[in-house]
Tab-separated table of C-alpha atoms in Angstrom:
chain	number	residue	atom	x	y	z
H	44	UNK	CA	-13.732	-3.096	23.810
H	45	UNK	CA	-15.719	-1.549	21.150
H	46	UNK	CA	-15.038	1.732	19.610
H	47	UNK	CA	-16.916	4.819	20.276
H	48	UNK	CA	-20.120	5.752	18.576
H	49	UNK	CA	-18.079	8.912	16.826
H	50	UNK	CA	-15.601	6.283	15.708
H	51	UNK	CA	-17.630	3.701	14.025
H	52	UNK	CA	-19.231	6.840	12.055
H	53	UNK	CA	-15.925	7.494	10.656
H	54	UNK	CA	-14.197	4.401	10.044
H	55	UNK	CA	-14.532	2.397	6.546
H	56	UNK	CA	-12.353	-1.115	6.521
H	57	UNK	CA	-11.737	-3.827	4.440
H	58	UNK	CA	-13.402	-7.112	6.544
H	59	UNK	CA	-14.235	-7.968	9.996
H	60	UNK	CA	-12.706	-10.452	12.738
H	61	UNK	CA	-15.204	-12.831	13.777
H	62	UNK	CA	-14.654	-15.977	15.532
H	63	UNK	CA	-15.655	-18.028	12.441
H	64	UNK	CA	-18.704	-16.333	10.905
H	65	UNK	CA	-18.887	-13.589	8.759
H	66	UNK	CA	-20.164	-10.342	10.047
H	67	UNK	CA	-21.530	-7.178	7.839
H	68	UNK	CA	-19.494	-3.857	8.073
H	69	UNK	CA	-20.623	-0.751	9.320
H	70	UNK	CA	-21.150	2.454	7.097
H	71	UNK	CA	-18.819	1.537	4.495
H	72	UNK	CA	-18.557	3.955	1.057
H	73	UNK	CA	-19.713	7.132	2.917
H	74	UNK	CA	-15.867	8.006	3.492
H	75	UNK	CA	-13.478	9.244	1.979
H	76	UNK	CA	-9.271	8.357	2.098
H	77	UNK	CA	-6.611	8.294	5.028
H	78	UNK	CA	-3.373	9.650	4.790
H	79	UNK	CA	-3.851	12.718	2.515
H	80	UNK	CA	-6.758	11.068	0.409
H	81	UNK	CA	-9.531	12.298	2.621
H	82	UNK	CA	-10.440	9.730	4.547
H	83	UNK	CA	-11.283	10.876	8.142
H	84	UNK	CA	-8.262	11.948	10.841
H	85	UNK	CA	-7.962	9.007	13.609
H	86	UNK	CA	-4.326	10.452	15.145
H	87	UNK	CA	-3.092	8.752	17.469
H	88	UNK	CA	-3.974	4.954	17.816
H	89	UNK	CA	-7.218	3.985	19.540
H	90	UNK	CA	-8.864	0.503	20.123
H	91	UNK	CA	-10.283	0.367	16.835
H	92	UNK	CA	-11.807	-3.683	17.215
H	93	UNK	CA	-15.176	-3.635	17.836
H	94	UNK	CA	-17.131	-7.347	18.552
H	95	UNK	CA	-20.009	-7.300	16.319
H	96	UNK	CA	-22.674	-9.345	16.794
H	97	UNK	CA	-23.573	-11.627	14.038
H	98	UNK	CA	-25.692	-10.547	11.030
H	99	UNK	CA	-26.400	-14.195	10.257
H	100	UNK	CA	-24.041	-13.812	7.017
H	101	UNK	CA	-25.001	-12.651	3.609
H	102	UNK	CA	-27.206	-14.297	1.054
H	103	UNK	CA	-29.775	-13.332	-1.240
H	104	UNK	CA	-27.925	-11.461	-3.788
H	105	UNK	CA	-27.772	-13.865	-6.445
H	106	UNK	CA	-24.190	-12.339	-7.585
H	107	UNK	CA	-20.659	-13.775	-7.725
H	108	UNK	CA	-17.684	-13.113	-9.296
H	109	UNK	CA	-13.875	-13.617	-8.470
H	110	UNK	CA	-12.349	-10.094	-7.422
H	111	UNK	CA	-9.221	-8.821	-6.222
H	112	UNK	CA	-9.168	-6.001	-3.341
H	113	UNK	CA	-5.586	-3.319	-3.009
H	114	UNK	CA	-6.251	-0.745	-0.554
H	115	UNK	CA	-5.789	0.889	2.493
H	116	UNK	CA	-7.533	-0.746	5.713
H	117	UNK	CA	-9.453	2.561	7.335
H	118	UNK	CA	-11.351	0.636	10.181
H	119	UNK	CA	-13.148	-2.480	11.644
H	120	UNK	CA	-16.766	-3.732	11.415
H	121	UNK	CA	-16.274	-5.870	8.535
H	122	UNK	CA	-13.616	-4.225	7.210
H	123	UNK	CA	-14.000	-1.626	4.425
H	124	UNK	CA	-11.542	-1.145	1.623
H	125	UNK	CA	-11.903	1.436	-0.993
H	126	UNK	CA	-15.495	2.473	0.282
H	127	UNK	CA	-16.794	-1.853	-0.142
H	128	UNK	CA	-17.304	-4.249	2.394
H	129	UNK	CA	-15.026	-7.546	3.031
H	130	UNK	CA	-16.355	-10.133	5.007
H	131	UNK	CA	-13.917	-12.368	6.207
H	132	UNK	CA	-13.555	-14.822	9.120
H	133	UNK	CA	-10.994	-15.844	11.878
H	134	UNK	CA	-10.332	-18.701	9.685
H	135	UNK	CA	-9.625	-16.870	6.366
H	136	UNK	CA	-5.838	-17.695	5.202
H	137	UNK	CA	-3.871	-14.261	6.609
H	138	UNK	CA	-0.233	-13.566	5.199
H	139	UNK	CA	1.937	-10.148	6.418
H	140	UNK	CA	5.188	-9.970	4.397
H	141	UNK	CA	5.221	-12.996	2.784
H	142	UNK	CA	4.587	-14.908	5.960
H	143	UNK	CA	1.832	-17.169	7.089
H	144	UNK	CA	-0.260	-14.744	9.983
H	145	UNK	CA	-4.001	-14.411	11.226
H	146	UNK	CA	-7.098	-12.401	11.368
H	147	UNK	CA	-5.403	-10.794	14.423
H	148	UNK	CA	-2.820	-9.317	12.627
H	149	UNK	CA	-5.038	-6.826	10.517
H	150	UNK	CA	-4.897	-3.541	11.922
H	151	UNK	CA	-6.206	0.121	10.722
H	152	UNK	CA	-3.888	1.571	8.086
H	153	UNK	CA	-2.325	-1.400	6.381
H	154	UNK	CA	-2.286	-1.844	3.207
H	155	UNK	CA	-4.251	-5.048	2.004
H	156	UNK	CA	-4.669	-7.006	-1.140
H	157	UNK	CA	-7.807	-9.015	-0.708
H	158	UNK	CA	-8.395	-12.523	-2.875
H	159	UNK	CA	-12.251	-12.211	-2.712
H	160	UNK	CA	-15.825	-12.965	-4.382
H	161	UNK	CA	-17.652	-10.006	-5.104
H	162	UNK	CA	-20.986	-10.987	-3.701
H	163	UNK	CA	-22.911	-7.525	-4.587
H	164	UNK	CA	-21.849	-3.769	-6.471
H	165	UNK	CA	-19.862	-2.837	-2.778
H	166	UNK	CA	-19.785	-6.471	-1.070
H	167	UNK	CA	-16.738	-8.802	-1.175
H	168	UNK	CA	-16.339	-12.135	0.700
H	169	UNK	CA	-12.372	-12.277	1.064
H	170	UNK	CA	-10.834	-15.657	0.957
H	171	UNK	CA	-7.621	-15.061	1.408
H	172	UNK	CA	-6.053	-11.284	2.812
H	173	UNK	CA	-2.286	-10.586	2.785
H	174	UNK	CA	-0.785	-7.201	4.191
H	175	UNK	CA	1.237	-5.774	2.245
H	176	UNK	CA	3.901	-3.149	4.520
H	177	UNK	CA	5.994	-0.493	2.631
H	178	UNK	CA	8.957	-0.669	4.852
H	179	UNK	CA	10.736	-1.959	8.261
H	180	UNK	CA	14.078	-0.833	9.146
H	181	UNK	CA	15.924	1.470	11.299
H	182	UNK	CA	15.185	5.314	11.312
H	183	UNK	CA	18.172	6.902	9.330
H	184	UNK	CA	16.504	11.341	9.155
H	185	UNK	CA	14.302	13.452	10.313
H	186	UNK	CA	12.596	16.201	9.101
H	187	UNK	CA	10.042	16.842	12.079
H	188	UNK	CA	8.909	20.175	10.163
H	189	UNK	CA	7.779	18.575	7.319
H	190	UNK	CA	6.821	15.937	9.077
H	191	UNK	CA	9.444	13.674	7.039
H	192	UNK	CA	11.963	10.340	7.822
H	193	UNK	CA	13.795	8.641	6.180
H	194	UNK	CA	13.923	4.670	7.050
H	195	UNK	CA	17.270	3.169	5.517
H	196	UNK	CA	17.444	6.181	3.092
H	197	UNK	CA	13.876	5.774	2.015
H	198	UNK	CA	11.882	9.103	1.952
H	199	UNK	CA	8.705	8.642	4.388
H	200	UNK	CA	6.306	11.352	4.499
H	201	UNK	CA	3.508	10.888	7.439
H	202	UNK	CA	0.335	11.989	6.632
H	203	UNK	CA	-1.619	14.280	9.381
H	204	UNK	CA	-4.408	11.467	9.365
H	205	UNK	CA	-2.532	8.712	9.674
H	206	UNK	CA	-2.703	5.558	12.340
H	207	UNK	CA	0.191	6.254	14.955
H	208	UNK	CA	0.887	3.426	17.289
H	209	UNK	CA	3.777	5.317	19.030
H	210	UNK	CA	4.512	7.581	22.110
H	211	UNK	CA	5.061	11.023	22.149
H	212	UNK	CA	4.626	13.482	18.951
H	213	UNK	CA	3.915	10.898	16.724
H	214	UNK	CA	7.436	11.193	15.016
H	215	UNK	CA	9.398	8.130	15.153
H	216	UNK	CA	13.312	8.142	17.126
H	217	UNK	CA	16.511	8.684	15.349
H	218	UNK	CA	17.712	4.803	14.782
H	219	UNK	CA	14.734	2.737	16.693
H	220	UNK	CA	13.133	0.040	13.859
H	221	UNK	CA	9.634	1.281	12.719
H	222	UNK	CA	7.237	-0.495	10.610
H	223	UNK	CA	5.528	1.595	8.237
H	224	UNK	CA	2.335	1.042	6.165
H	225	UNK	CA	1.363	3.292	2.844
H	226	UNK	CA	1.461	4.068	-0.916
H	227	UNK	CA	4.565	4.941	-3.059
H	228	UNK	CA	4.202	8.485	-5.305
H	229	UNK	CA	5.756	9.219	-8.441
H	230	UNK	CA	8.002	11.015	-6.571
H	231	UNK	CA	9.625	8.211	-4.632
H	232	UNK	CA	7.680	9.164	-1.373
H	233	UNK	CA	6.094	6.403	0.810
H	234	UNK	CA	2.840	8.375	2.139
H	235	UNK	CA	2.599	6.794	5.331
H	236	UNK	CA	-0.776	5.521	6.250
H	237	UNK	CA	0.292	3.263	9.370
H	238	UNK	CA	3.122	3.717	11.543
H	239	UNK	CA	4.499	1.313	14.423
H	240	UNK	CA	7.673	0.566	16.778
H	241	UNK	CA	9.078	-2.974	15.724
H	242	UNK	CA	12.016	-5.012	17.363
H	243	UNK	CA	15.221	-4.028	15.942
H	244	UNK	CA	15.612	-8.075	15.112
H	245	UNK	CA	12.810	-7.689	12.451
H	246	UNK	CA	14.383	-8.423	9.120
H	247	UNK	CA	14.373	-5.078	6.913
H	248	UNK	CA	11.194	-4.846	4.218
H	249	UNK	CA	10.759	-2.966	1.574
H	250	UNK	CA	8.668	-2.443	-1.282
H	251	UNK	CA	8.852	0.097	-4.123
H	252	UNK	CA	9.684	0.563	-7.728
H	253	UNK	CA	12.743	-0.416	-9.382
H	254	UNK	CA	14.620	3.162	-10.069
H	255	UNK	CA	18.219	1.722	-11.198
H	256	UNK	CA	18.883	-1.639	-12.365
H	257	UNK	CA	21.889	-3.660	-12.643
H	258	UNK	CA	21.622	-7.166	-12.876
H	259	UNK	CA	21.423	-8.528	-9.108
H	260	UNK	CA	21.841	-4.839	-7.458
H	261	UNK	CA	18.686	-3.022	-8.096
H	262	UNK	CA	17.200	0.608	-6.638
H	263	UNK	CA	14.074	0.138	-5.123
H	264	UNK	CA	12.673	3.608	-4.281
H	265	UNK	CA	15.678	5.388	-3.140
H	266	UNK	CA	17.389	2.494	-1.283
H	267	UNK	CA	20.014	0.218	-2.775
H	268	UNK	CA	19.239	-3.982	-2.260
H	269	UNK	CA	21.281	-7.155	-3.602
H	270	UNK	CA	19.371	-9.327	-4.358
H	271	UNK	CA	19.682	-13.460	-4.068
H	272	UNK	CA	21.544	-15.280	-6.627
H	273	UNK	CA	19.397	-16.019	-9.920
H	274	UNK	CA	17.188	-12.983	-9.766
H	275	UNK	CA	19.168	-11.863	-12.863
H	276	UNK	CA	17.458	-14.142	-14.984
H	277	UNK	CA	13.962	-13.079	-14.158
H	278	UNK	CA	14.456	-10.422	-16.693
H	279	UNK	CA	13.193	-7.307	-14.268
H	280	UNK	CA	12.693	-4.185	-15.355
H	281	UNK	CA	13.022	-0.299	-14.294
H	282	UNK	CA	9.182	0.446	-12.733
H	283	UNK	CA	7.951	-3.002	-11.633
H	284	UNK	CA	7.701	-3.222	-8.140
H	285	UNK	CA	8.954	-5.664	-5.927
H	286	UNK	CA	9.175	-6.654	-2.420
H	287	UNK	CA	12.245	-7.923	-0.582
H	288	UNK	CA	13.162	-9.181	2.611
H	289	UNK	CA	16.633	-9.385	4.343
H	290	UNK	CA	19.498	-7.102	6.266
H	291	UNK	CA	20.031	-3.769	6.711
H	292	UNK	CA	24.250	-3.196	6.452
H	293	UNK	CA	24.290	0.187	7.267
H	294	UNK	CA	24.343	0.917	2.926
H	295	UNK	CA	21.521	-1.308	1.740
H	296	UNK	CA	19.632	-4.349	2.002
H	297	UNK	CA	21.037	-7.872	1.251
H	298	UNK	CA	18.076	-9.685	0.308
H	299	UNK	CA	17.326	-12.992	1.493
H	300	UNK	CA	13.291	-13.487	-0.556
H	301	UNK	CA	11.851	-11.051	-2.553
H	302	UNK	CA	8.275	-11.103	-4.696
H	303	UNK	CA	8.113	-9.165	-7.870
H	304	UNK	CA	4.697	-7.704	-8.358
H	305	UNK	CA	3.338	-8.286	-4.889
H	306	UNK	CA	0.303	-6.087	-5.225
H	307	UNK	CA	-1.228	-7.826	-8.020
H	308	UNK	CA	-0.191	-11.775	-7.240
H	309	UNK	CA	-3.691	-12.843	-6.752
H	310	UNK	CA	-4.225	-16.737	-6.337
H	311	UNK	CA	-7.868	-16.461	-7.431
H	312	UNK	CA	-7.294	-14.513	-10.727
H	313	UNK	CA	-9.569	-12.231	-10.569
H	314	UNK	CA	-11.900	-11.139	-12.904
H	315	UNK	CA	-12.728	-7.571	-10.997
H	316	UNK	CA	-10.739	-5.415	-9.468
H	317	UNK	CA	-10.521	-2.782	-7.191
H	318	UNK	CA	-7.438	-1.220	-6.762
H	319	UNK	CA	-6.384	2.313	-4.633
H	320	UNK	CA	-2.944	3.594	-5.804
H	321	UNK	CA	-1.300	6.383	-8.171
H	322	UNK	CA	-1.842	6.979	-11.181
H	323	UNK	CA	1.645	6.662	-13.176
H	324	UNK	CA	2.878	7.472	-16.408
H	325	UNK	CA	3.805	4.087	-17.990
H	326	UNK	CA	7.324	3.179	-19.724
H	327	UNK	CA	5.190	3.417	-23.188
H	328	UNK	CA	4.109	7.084	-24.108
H	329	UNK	CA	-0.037	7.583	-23.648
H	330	UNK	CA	-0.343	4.747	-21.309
H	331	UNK	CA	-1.286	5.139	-17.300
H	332	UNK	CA	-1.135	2.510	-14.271
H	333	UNK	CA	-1.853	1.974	-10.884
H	334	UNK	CA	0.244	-0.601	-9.247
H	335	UNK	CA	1.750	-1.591	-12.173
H	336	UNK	CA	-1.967	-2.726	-13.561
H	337	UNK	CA	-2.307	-0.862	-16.981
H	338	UNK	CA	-5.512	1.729	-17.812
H	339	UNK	CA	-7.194	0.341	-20.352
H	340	UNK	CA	-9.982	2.563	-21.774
H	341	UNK	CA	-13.667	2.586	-21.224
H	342	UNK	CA	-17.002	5.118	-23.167
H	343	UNK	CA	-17.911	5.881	-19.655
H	344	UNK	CA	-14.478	7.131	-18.064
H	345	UNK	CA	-12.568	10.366	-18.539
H	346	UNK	CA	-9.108	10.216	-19.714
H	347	UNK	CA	-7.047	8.856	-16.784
H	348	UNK	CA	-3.870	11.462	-18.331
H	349	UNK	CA	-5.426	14.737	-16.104
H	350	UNK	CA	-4.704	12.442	-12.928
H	351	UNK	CA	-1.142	11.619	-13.279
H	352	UNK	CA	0.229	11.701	-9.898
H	353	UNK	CA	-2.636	11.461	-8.066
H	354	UNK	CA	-3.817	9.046	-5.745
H	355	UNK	CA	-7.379	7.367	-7.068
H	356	UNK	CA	-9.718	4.531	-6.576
H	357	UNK	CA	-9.918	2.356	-9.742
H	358	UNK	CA	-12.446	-0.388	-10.187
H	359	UNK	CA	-12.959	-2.427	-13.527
H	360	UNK	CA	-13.121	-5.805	-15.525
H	361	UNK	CA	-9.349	-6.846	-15.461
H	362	UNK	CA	-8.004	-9.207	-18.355
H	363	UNK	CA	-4.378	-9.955	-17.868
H	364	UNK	CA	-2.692	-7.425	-16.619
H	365	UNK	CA	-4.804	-4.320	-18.557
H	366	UNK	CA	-8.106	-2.974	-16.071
H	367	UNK	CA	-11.065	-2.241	-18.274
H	368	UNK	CA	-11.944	0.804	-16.219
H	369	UNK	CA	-15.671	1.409	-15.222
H	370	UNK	CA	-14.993	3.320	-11.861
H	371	UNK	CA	-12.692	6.083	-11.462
H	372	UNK	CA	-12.510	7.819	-7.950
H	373	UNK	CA	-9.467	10.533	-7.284
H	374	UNK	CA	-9.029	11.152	-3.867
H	375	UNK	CA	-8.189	14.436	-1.868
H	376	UNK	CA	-5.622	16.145	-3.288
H	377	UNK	CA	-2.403	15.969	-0.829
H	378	UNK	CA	-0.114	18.601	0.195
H	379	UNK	CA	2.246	20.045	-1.948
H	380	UNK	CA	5.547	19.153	-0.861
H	381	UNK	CA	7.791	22.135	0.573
H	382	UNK	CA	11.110	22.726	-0.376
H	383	UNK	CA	13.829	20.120	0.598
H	384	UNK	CA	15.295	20.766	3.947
H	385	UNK	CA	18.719	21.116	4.919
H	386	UNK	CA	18.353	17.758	6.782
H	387	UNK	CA	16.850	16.098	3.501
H	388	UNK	CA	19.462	17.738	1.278
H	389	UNK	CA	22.547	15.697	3.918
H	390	UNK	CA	20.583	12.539	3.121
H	391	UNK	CA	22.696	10.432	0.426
H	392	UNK	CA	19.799	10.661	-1.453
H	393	UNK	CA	18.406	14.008	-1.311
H	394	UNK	CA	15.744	16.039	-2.340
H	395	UNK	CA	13.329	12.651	-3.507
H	396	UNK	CA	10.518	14.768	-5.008
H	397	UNK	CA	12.722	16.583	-7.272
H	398	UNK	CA	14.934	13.530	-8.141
H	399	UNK	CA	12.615	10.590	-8.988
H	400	UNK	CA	9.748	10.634	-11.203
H	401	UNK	CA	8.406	7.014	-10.988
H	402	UNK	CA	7.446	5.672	-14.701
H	403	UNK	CA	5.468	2.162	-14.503
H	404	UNK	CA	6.827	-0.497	-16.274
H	405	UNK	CA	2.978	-1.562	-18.278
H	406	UNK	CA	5.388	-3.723	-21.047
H	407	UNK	CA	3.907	-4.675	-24.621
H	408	UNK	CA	0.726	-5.369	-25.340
H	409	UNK	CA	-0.638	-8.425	-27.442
């Protein structure tokens, strides 16, 4: 069934579902950001996938380039991520947590990272899309008043706008397996764009910085993981991110796979980019990232130092692993976080915004 007039209005997603032709999206780049960034409330989950009828695909433009897409999926025409269009088709290789999926998988709220061609200034053909979750475990807090959980220890704030595919008040239940979509702060926080019931036989996921490190056992976020033999040698480092996959034992996860830099492993490398994240401080004093992609500077962009900590749309030439910055977007600023709770300060790990201040790990340059 299609969505309601009023919704398509609102909604701005990354590509469309299309039984193997490529459709155009609708209203893309008039919104804003989901989940505390401005982008318009949905609540509780709808059926959000439309069937477009074909726009005979896209030509005429005369431009191509490789690109790379990281954002938040806000709705479904084509979908639209970070304001742009991605075309894509049923066809188009689909991959959610390291594992081979479909176009069917792609829902609103997800975060995406989008192998692409940039066909025009806010048009992308993808070619390949993976979905990149923030966590799936069991429910260990809650916080309803602050609208806080914690899933295996990990701090989860859920945003008032964001995509809840679960009964009653939108909070998840004490111990029942959730799957959770969003961004990581500086503060250790996943800000929930996405949240959803799973089976309590999905292997735990998470992603997040590296807080502690010591040689296999690593902190990611606020939740302790072992990781598989050999990962030692890969010479990690306190503020990369990584992904892992595995089992929840009641203290930690005991990985079983795990990707180190998941946002950024493009197979196309891309010579654009367009990324939606947090600004971070890096490990090197006057350096900035977002998802672990360093700042570089640019004549036409302000100093990215006044928006440390806040969550932005960055778009540039990228050469390695340094963004030559031509587009800088911050997003609605979020909430300030209350004081901790009494249930927050009986977590193990307590009080996350005043414990963790996330520094990326940008490493030396050339």
């Amino acid at each position: 069934m299609a969505p309601s007039t009023k919704l398509l209005a609102l909604i701005c997603a990354i590509a469309s579902c299309a039984a193997g032709t490529a459709f155009a999206a609708r209203g893309c780049g008039s919104e804003g950001g989901m989940g505390g960034t401005g982008r318009p409330v949905v609540g509780q989950e709808q059926n959000s996938r439309p069937s477009p009828s074909p726009t005979g695909g896209i030509g005429g433009t005369g431009i191509t380039a490789s690109a790379g897409v990281v954002g938040v999926v806000t709705g479904f025409a084509s979908i639209c991520v970070n304001g742009s269009e991605v075309h894509y088709r049923t066809d188009t290789p689909v991959e959610v947590d390291g594992r081979q999926g479909a176009a069917r998988d792609l829902e609103r709220g997800q975060v995406v990272r989008v192998d692409a061609t940039q066909i025009s200034a806010e048009e992308y053909r993808a070619t390949r899309i993976a979905v990149l979750e923030a966590l799936i475990g069991p429910v260990t807090q809650l916080d309803p008043k602050r609208r806080m959980f914690w899933v295996m220890g990990q701090p989860v704030r859920l945003m008032s706008d964001a995509v809840v595919a679960l009964s009653g008040n939108g909070m998840p239940a004490l111990k029942s397996t959730v799957r959770i979509s969003g961004l990581m702060n500086a503060r250790g926080e996943v800000l929930a764009s996405r949240i959803e019931g799973a089976s309590p036989k999905t292997p735990a996921y998470l992603m997040a910085h590296i807080t502690q490190l010591d040689r296999r056992v690593v902190q990611l976020g606020w939740v302790r993981v072992e990781l598989p033999a050999g990962a030692e040698k890969l010479g990690l480092q306190l503020g990369q991110e990584v992904a892992v996959r595995g089992r929840w034992d009641g203290e930690g996860i005991v990985a079983d796979a795990y990707w180190v830099d998941p946002r950024v492993a493009f197979a196309n490398k891309p010579k654009r980019l367009s990324m939606e994240g947090y600004i971070l401080e890096c490990d090197a004093p006057g350096r900035y990232a977002v998802n672990g992609v360093e700042l570089g500077s640019s004549t036409n962009i302000t100093d990215p130092a006044p928006y440390v900590g806040r969550r932005v749309i960055v778009q540039g030439e990228l050469t390695g692993r340094m963004l030559k910055v031509d587009g800088l977007r911050p997003l609605a600023v979020e909430p300030t976080p209350s004081e901790p709770s009494k249930a927050a300060d009986r977590q193990p790990t307590t009080s996350p915004e005043e414990q963790i201040n996330i520094r990326a790990h940008c490493g030396s340059r050339s």
